[in-house]
Coordinates of C-alpha atoms in Angstrom, one line a residue:
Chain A
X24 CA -111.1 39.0 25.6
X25 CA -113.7 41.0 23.5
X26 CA -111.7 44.3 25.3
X27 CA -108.3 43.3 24.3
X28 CA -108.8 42.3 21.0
X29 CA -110.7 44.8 20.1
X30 CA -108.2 47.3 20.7
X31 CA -105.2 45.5 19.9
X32 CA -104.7 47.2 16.6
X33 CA -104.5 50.8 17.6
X34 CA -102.8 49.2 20.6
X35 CA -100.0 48.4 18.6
X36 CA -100.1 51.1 16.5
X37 CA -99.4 53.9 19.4
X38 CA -97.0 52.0 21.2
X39 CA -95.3 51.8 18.4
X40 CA -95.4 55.8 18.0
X41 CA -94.5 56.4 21.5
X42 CA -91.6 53.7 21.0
X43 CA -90.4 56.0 18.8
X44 CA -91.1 59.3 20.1
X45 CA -89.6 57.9 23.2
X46 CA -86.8 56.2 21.1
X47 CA -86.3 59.9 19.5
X48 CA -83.3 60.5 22.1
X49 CA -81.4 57.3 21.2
X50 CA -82.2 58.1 17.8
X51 CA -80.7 61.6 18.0
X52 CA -77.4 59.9 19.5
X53 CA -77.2 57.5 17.2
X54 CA -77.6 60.2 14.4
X55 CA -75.0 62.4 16.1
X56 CA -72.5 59.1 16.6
X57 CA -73.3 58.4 12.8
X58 CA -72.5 61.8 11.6
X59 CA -69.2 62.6 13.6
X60 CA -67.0 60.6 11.2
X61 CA -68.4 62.6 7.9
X62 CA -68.6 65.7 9.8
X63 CA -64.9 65.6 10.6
X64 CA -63.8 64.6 7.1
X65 CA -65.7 67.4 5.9
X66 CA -64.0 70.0 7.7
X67 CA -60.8 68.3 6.9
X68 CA -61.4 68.0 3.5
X69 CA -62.4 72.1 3.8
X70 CA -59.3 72.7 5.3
X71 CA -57.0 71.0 2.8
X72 CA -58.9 72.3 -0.3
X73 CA -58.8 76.4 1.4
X74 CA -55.0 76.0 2.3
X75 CA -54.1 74.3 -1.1
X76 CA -52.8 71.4 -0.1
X77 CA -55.5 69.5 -2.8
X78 CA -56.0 70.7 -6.3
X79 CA -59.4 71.9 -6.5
X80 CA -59.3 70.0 -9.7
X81 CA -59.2 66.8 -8.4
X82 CA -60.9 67.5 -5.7
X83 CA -63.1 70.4 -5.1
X84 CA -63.6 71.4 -2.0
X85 CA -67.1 71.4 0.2
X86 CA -67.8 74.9 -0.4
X87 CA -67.0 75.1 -3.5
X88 CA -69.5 72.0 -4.1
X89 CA -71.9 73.5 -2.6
X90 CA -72.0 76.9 -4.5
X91 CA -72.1 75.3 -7.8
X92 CA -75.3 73.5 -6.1
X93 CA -76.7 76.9 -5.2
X94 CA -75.8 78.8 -9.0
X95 CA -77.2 75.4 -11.0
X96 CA -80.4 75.3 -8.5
X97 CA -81.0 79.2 -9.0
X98 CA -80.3 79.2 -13.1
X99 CA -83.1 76.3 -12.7
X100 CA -80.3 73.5 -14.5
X101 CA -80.2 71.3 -11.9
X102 CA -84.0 70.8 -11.7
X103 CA -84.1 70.7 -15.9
X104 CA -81.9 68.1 -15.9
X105 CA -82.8 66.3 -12.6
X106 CA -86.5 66.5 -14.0
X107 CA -85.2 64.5 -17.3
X108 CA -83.3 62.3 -15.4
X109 CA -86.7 61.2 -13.8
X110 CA -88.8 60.9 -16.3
X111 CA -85.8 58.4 -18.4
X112 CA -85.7 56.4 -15.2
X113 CA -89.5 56.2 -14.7
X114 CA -90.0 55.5 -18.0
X115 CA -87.3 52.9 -18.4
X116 CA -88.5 51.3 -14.6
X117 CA -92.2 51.4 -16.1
X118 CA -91.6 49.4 -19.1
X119 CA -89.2 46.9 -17.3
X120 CA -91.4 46.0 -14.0
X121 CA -94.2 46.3 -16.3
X122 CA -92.7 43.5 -18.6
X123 CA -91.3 41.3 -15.1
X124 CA -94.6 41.5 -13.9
X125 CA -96.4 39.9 -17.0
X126 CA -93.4 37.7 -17.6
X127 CA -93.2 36.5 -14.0
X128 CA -96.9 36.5 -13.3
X129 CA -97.3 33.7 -16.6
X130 CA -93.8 32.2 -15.2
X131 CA -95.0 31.7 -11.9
X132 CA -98.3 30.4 -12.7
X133 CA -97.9 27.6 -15.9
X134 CA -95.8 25.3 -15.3
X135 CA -94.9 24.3 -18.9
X136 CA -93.9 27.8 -19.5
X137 CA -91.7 28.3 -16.5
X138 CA -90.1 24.9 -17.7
X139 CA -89.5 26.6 -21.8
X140 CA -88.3 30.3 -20.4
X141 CA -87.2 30.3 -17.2
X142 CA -83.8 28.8 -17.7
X143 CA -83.0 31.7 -20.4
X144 CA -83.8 33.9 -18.5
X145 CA -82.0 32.8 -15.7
X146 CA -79.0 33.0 -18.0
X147 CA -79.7 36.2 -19.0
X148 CA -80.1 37.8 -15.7
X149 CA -76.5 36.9 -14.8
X150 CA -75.1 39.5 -17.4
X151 CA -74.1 42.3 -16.1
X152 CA -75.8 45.7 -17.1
X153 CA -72.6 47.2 -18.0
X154 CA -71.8 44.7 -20.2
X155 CA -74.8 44.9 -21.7
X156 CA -75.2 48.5 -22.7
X157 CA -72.6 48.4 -25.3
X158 CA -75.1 46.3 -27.3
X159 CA -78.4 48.0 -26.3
X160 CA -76.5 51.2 -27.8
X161 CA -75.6 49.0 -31.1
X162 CA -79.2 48.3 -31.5
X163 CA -81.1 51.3 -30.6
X164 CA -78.6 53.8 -31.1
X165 CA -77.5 56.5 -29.0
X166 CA -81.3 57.9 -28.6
X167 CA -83.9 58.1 -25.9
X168 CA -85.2 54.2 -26.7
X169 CA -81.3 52.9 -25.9
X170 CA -81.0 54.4 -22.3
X171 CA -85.0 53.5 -21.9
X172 CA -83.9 49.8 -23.1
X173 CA -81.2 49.5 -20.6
X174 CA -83.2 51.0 -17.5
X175 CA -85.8 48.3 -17.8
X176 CA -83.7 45.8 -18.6
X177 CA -81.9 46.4 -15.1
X178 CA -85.8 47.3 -13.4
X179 CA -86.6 44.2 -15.0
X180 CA -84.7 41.2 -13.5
X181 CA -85.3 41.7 -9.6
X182 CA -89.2 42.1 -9.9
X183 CA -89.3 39.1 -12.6
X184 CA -87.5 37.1 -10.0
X185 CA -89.3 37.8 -6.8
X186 CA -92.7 37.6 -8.5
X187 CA -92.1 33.9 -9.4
X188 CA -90.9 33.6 -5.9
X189 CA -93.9 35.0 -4.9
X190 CA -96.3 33.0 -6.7
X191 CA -94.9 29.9 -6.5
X192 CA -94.4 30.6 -2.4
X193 CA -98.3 30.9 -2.0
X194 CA -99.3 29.0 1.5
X195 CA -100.5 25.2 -0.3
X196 CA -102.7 25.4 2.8
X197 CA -104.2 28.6 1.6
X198 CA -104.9 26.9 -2.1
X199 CA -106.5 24.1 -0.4
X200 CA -109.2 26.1 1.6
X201 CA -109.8 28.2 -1.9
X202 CA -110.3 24.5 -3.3
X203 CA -112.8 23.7 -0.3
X204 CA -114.3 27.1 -0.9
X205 CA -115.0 26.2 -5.1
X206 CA -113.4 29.6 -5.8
X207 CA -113.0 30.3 -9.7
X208 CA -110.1 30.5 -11.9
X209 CA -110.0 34.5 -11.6
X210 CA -111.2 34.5 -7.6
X211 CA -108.6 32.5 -7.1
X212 CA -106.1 35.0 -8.6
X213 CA -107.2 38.2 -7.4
X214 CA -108.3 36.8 -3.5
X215 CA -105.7 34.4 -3.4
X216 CA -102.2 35.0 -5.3
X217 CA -102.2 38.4 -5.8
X218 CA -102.4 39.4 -1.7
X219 CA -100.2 36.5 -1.0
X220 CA -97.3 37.5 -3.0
X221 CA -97.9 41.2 -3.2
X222 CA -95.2 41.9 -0.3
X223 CA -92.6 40.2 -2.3
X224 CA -93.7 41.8 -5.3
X225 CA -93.2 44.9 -3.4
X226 CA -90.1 44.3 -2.7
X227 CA -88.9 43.3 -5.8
X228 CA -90.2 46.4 -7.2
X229 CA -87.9 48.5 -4.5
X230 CA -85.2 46.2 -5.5
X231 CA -85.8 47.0 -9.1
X232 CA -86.4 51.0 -8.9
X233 CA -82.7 50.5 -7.3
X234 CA -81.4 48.7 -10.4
X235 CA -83.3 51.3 -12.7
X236 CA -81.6 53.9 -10.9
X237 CA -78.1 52.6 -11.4
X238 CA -79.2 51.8 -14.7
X239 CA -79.9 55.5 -15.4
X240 CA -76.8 56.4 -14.3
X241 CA -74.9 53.6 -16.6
X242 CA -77.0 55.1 -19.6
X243 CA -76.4 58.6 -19.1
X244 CA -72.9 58.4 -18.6
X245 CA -72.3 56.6 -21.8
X246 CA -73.7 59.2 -24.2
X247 CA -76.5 61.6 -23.8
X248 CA -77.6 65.0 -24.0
X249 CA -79.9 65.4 -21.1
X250 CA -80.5 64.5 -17.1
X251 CA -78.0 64.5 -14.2
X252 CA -75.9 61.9 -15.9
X253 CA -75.3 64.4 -19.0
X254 CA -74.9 67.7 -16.8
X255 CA -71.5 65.7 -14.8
X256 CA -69.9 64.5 -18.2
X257 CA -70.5 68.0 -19.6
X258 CA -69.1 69.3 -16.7
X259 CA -65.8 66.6 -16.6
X260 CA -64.8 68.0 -20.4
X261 CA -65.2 71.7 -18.8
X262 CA -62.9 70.9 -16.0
X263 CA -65.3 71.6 -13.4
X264 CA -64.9 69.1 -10.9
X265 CA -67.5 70.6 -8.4
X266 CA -70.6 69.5 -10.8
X267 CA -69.8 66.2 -11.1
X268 CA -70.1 66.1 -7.3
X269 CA -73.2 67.9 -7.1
X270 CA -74.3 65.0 -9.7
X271 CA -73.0 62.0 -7.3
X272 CA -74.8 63.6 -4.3
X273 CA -78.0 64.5 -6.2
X274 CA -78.2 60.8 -7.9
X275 CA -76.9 59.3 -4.1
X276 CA -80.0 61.4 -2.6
X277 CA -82.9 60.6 -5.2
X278 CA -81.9 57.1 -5.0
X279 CA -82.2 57.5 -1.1
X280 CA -85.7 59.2 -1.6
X281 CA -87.1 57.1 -4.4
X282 CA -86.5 54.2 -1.8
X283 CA -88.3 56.1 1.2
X284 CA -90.8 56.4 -1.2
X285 CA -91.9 52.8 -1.7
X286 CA -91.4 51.7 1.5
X287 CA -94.5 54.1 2.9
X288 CA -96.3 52.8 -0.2
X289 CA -95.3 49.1 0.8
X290 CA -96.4 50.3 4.6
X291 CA -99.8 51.0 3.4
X292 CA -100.7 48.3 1.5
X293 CA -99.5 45.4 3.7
X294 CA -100.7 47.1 6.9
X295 CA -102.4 43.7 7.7
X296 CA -98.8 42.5 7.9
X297 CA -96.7 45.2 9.0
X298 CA -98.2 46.2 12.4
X299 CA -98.1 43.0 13.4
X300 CA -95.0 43.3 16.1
X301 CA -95.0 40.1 17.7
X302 CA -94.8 38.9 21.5
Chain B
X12 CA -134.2 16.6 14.8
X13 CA -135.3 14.4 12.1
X14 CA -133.0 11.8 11.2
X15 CA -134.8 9.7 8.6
X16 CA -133.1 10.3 5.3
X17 CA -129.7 8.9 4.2
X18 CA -127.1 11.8 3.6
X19 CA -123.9 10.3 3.0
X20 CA -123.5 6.6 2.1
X21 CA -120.0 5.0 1.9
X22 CA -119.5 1.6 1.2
X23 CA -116.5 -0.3 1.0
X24 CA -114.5 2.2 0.7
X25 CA -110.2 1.4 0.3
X26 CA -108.0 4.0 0.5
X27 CA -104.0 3.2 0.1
X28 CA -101.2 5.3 -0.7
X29 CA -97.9 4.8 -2.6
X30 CA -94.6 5.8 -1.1
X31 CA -91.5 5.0 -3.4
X32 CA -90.9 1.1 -1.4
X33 CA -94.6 0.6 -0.9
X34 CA -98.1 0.9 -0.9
X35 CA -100.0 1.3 2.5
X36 CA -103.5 0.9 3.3
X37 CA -104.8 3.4 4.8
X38 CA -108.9 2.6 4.9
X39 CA -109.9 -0.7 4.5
X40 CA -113.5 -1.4 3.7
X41 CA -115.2 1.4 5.4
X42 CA -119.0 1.5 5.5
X43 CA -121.0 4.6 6.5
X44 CA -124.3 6.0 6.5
X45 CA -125.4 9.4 8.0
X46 CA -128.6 10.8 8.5
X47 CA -129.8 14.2 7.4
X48 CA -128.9 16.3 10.9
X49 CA -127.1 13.7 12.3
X50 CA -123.5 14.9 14.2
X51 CA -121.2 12.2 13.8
X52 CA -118.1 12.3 15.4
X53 CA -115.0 9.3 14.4
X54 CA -112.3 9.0 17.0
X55 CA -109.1 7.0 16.9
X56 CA -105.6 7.0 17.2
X57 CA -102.9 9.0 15.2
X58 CA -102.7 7.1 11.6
X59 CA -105.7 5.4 11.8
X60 CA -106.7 7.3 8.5
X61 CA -109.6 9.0 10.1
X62 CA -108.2 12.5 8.4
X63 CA -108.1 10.9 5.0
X64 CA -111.7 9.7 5.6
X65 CA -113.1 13.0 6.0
X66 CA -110.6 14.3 3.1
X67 CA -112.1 11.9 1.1
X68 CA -115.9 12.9 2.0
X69 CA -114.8 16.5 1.3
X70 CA -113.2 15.5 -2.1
X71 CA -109.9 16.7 -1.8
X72 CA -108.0 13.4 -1.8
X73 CA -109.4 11.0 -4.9
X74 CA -107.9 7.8 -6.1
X75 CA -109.8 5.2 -3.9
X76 CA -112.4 2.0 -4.2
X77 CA -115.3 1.9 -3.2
X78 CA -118.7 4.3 -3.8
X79 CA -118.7 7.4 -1.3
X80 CA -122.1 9.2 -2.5
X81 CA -123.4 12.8 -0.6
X82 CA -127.5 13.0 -1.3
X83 CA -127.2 9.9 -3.7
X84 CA -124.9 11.3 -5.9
X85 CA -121.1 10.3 -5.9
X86 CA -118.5 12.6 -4.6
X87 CA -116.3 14.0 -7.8
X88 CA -114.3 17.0 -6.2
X89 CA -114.1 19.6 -3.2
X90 CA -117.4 22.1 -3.5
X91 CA -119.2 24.2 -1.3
X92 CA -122.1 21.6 -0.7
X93 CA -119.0 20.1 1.4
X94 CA -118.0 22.8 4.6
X95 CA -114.4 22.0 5.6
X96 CA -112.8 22.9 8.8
X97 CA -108.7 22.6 8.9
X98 CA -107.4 22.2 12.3
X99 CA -105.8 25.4 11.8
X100 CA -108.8 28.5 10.9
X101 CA -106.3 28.9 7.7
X102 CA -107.6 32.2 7.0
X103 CA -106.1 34.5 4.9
X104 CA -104.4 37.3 6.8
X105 CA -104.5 40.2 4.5
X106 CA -108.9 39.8 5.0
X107 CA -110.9 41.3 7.8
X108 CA -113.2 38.8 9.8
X109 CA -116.3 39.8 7.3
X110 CA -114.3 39.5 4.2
X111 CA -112.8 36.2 5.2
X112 CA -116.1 35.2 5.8
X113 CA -117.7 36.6 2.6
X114 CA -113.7 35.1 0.4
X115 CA -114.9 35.0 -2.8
X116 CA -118.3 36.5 -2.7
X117 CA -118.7 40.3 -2.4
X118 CA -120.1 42.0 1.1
X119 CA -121.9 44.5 -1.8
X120 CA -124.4 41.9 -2.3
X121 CA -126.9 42.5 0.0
X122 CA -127.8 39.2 0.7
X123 CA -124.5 38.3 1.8
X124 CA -124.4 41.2 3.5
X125 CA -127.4 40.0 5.4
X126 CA -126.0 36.5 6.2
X127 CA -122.8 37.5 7.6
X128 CA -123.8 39.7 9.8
X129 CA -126.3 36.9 11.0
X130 CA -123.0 34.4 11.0
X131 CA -121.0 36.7 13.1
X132 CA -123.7 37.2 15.4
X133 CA -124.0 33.1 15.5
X134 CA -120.7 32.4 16.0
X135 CA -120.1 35.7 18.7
X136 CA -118.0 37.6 17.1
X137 CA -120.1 41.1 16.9
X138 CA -117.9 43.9 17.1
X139 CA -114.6 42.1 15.5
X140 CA -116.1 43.0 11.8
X141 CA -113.0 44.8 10.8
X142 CA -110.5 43.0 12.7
X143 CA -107.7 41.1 10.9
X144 CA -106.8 37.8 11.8
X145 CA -103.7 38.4 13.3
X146 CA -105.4 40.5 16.4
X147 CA -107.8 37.4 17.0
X148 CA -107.5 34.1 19.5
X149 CA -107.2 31.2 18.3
X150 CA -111.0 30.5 19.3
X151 CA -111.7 33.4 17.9
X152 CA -110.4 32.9 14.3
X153 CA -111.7 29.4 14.5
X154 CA -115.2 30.6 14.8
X155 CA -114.5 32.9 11.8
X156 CA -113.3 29.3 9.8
X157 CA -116.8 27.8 10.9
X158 CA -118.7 31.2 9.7
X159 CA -116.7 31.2 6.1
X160 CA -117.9 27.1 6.1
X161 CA -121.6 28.1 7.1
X162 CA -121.8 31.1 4.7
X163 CA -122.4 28.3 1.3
X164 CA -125.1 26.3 3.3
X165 CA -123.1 23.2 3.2
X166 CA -125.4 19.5 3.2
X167 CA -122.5 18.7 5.5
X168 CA -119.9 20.2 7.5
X169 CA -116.6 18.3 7.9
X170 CA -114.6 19.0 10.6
X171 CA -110.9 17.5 11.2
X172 CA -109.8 18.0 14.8
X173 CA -111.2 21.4 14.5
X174 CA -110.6 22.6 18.3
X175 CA -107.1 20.4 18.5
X176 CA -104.5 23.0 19.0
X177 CA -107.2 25.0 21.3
X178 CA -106.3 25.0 25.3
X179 CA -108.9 22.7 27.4
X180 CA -111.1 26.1 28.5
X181 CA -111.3 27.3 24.9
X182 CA -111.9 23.9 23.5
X183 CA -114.7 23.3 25.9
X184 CA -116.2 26.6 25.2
X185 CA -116.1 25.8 21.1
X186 CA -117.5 22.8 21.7
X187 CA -120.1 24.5 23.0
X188 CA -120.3 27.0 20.2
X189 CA -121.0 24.4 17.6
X190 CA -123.7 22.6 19.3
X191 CA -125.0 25.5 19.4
X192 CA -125.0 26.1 16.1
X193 CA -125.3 22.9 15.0
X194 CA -128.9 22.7 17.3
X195 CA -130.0 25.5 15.5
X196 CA -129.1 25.1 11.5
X197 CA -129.5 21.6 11.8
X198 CA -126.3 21.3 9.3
X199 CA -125.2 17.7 9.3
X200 CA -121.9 17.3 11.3
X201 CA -118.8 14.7 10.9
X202 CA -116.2 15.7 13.7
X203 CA -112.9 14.0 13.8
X204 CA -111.0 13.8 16.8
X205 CA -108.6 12.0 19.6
X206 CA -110.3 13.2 22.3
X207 CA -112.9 11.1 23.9
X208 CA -114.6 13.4 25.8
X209 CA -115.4 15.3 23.0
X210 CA -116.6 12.5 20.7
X211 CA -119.1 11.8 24.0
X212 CA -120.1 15.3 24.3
X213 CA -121.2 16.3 20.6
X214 CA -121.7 13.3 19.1
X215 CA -125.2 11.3 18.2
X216 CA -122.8 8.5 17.0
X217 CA -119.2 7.7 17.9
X218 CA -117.3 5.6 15.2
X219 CA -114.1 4.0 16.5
X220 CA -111.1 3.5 13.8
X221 CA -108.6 1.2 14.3
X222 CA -105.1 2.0 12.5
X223 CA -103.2 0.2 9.9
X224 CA -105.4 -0.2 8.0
X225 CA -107.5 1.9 9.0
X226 CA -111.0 0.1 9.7
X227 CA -114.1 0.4 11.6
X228 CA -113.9 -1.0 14.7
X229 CA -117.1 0.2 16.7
X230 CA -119.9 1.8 16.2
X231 CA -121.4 3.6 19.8
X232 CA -125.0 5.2 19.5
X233 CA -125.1 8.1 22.3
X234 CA -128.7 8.4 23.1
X235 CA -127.8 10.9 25.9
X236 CA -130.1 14.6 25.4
X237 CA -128.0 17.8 24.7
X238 CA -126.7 19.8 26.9
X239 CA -124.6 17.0 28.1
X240 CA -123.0 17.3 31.5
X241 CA -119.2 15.9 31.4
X242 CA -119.5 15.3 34.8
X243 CA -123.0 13.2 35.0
X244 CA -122.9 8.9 35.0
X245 CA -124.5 8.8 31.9
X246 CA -121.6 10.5 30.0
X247 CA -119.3 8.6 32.4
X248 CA -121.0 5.7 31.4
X249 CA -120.3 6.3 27.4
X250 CA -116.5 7.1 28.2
X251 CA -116.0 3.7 29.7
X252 CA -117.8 2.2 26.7
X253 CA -115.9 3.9 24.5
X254 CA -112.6 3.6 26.0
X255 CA -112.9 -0.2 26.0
X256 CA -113.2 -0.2 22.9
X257 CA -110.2 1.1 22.6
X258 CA -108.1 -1.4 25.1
X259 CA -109.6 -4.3 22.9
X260 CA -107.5 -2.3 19.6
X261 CA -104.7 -2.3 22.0
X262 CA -105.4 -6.1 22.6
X263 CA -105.9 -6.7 18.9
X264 CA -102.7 -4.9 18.0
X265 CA -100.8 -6.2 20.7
X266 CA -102.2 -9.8 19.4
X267 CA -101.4 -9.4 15.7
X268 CA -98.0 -8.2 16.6
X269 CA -97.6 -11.3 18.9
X270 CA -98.4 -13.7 16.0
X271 CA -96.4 -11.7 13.5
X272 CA -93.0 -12.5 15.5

């Protein structure tokens, strides 16, 4: 019993590697099966755009897409722009998860104030973005603060959300032995709460890096005169099609990134959690 | 073991609760004394409030009559003078064994340090330091439950069907555990159970609850020496004792029910 316990952890943990070094094969299919249906609209997309059957206008063609990446990577644009782009969206996601988590952390832990502001904000979070940015522009004009403004307000929402979910789902039989135990006010809080919702805090904070993103994307496109979002309207009143597709894949692949991103962090910090594979 | 000083007095104790038709009793005029190092253990039926006694002792369920008083002075709220075993080890998952056991207090401080390594070592668990709960038995992380209770040098340890969701071998193996431990701390010991066996084998004195209302049906004084052998005629000889007492509730509540129609 001492044995097998013992080396249960690590037990898991290389079974799970060999799982998927041995899963690598199906993997490699599966990636194969998935790619077939993109890789043939690709070449048939190449094939209509070379013979002219599709105005490159409308609809550049993949080469053509993919040079204007190259010349915009090598004149260094693409990573000016992509590097403004960031720093607006971290920014904007800082101040909003920043606000959701003091919001929802005082929320989820008074009563009387989850009775005076929850409800609003309830309200509130049922407005679209879009619908929203109009305003935010009204207010803060068509500056930095405006597009910061509507980033966190869309970063904000889904971490406000799950971190009253969170609180409020802390295991009552968990509270009790903390009762038993006489630990304080702040013991309590950082032994106690703060572990027990930190995995749906974390995933209300991937959930609201997604919602920054597209918020980043809603606020550059309305007006600006920097980031991703800027270089593909610049490049719609120049008629060149093939940028604003290089700006759809490059916001499609950060977004896919970003995401990879937090889930290792999330895998870290919840390892007591996540290794756990069951049977 | 000296058993001359009064530990926990509780006299007259009522306990009822209030659904939305009605109120049920759930204790009715309990009176207890325990002795400094005594191991009590209360048995009874399901609903026979024998939970919400020892809830009460531990100060997690208030609003009763009656004067329940721990070293003289009268029980106000949960604390750490008052270890509490769950029938689940309820420890938190995201803690290794030695920081469950340390919770709130920091493995830093050398003195806690020092005790819970002495703790694992009492409760056998050397070498699982840095394991987290989800890799343990359910033995295992109930032993870790009674180490985290241990750690505040309780007056009294409370513990509420502590080894009921254990199989028999495991159970019989805790059991042996806490005697052990309880042999050589000397920590005064309430154990509630349903299993008879079990109320023979640990306790000094058995009480017998009867359900609604829970009350106090017999007191049995097991003047047998530790190690007890399940198998010998003086443990035998307890069981029967025990388990008549339990036919004459069966009686009683068989009776009452007669006269009711």
């Amino acid at each position: 019993m001492r044995e097998q316990a013992h080396t249960l952890p690590s037990g898991t943990l290389t079974a799970q590697r060999r799982r998927v070094r041995t899963g690598s094969g199906g993997f490699g299919r599966h990636f194969l099966v998935a790619a077939l249906l993109p890789a043939i609209i690709l070449v048939v997309w190449q094939w209509a755009g070379s013979t002219g059957r599709v105005s490159p206008l409308l609809l550049p063609s993949p080469l053509a897409i993919g040079e204007a990446f190259v010349r915009l990577s090598l004149s260094g644009e693409l990573f000016i722009q992509l590097w403004h782009s960031l720093v607006r969206a971290s920014t904007g996601v800082f101040y909003g998860s920043l606000a959701a988590l003091l919001l929802g952390g005082i929320v989820g832990l008074s009563r009387t104030v989850r009775k005076l502001v929850d409800p609003s904000l309830q309200l509130l979070r049922l407005t679209p973005s879009l619908a929203t940015a109009p305003i935010i522009i009204l207010w803060f004009g068509f500056g930095e603060t405006s597009k910061i403004v509507i980033i966190g307000f869309g970063a904000f929402f889904p971490l406000y959300m799950s971190m009253v979910q969170s609180i409020l789902g802390v295991d009552s039989k968990l509270t009790e032995v903390t009762r038993v135990l006489a630990f304080g006010r702040g013991k309590q809080l950082t032994r106690l709460v703060l572990p027990a919702a930190l995995p749906g805090i974390l995933s209300g904070l991937r959930l609201s890096i997604a919602y920054g993103w597209l918020g980043l994307v809603v606020a550059e496109l309305l007006g600006s005169q920097s980031g991703i979002g800027y270089l593909m309207s610049h490049a719609q009143t120049n008629s060149q099609p093939e940028v604003i597709f290089v700006g759809v894949i490059i916001f499609a692949v950060m977004g896919k990134l970003i995401d990879l991103f937090v889930v290792t962090i999330e895998r870290r910090l919840l390892r007591w959690r996540d290794s756990f594979t069951g049977n | 073991m000296s058993t001359s000083s009064s530990l926990l007095n509780i006299q007259g104790l009522d306990k009822s609760f209030q659904t939305e038709q009605q109120s049920v009793q759930a204790l009715r005029q309990i009176e207890l004394d325990v002795k400094e190092g005594e191991f009590v253990t209360v048995i009874g039926p399901s609903g026979c409030g024998k939970s919400t006694l020892l809830r009460i002792i531990a100060g997690l369920d208030t609003g009763y009559e009656g004067s329940v008083k721990l070293g003289g002075q009268p029980i106000t709220g949960p604390g750490i003078d008052k270890g509490f075993i769950f029938q689940e080890p309820r420890l938190f998952p995201w803690l290794t064994v030695e920081k469950n056991i340390a919770a709130d207090l920091s493995l830093r401080d050398k003195d806690v340090r020092r005790r819970v390594d002495e703790l694992i070592e009492l409760v056998k668990l050397k070498g699982f330091e840095q394991a987290y709960p989800k890799a343990l038995s359910g033995g295992m992380a109930q032993r870790v439950a009674i180490a985290r209770a241990l750690l505040r040098n309780p007056r009294i340890l409370l513990l509420d069907e502590p080894f009921g969701a254990l199989d028999a071998f495991t159970r019989a193996h805790m059991q042996e555990v806490l005697l052990d431990i309880w042999e050589r701390n000397g920590t005064t010991m309430i154990l509630v159970t349903h299993d008879i066996d079990e109320a023979v084998f640990l306790g000094n004195r058995i009480i017998i609850l009867k359900p609604r209302p829970g009350e106090i049906r017999g007191r049995v004084t097991v003047d047998l020496p530790y190690p007890r052998k399940k198998s010998s005629a003086g443990f035998q000889e307890f069981r029967y004792k025990v388990l008549n007492e339990f036919e004459r509730i069966d009686e009683l509540a068989f009776g009452e029910a007669g006269a009711g129609i």
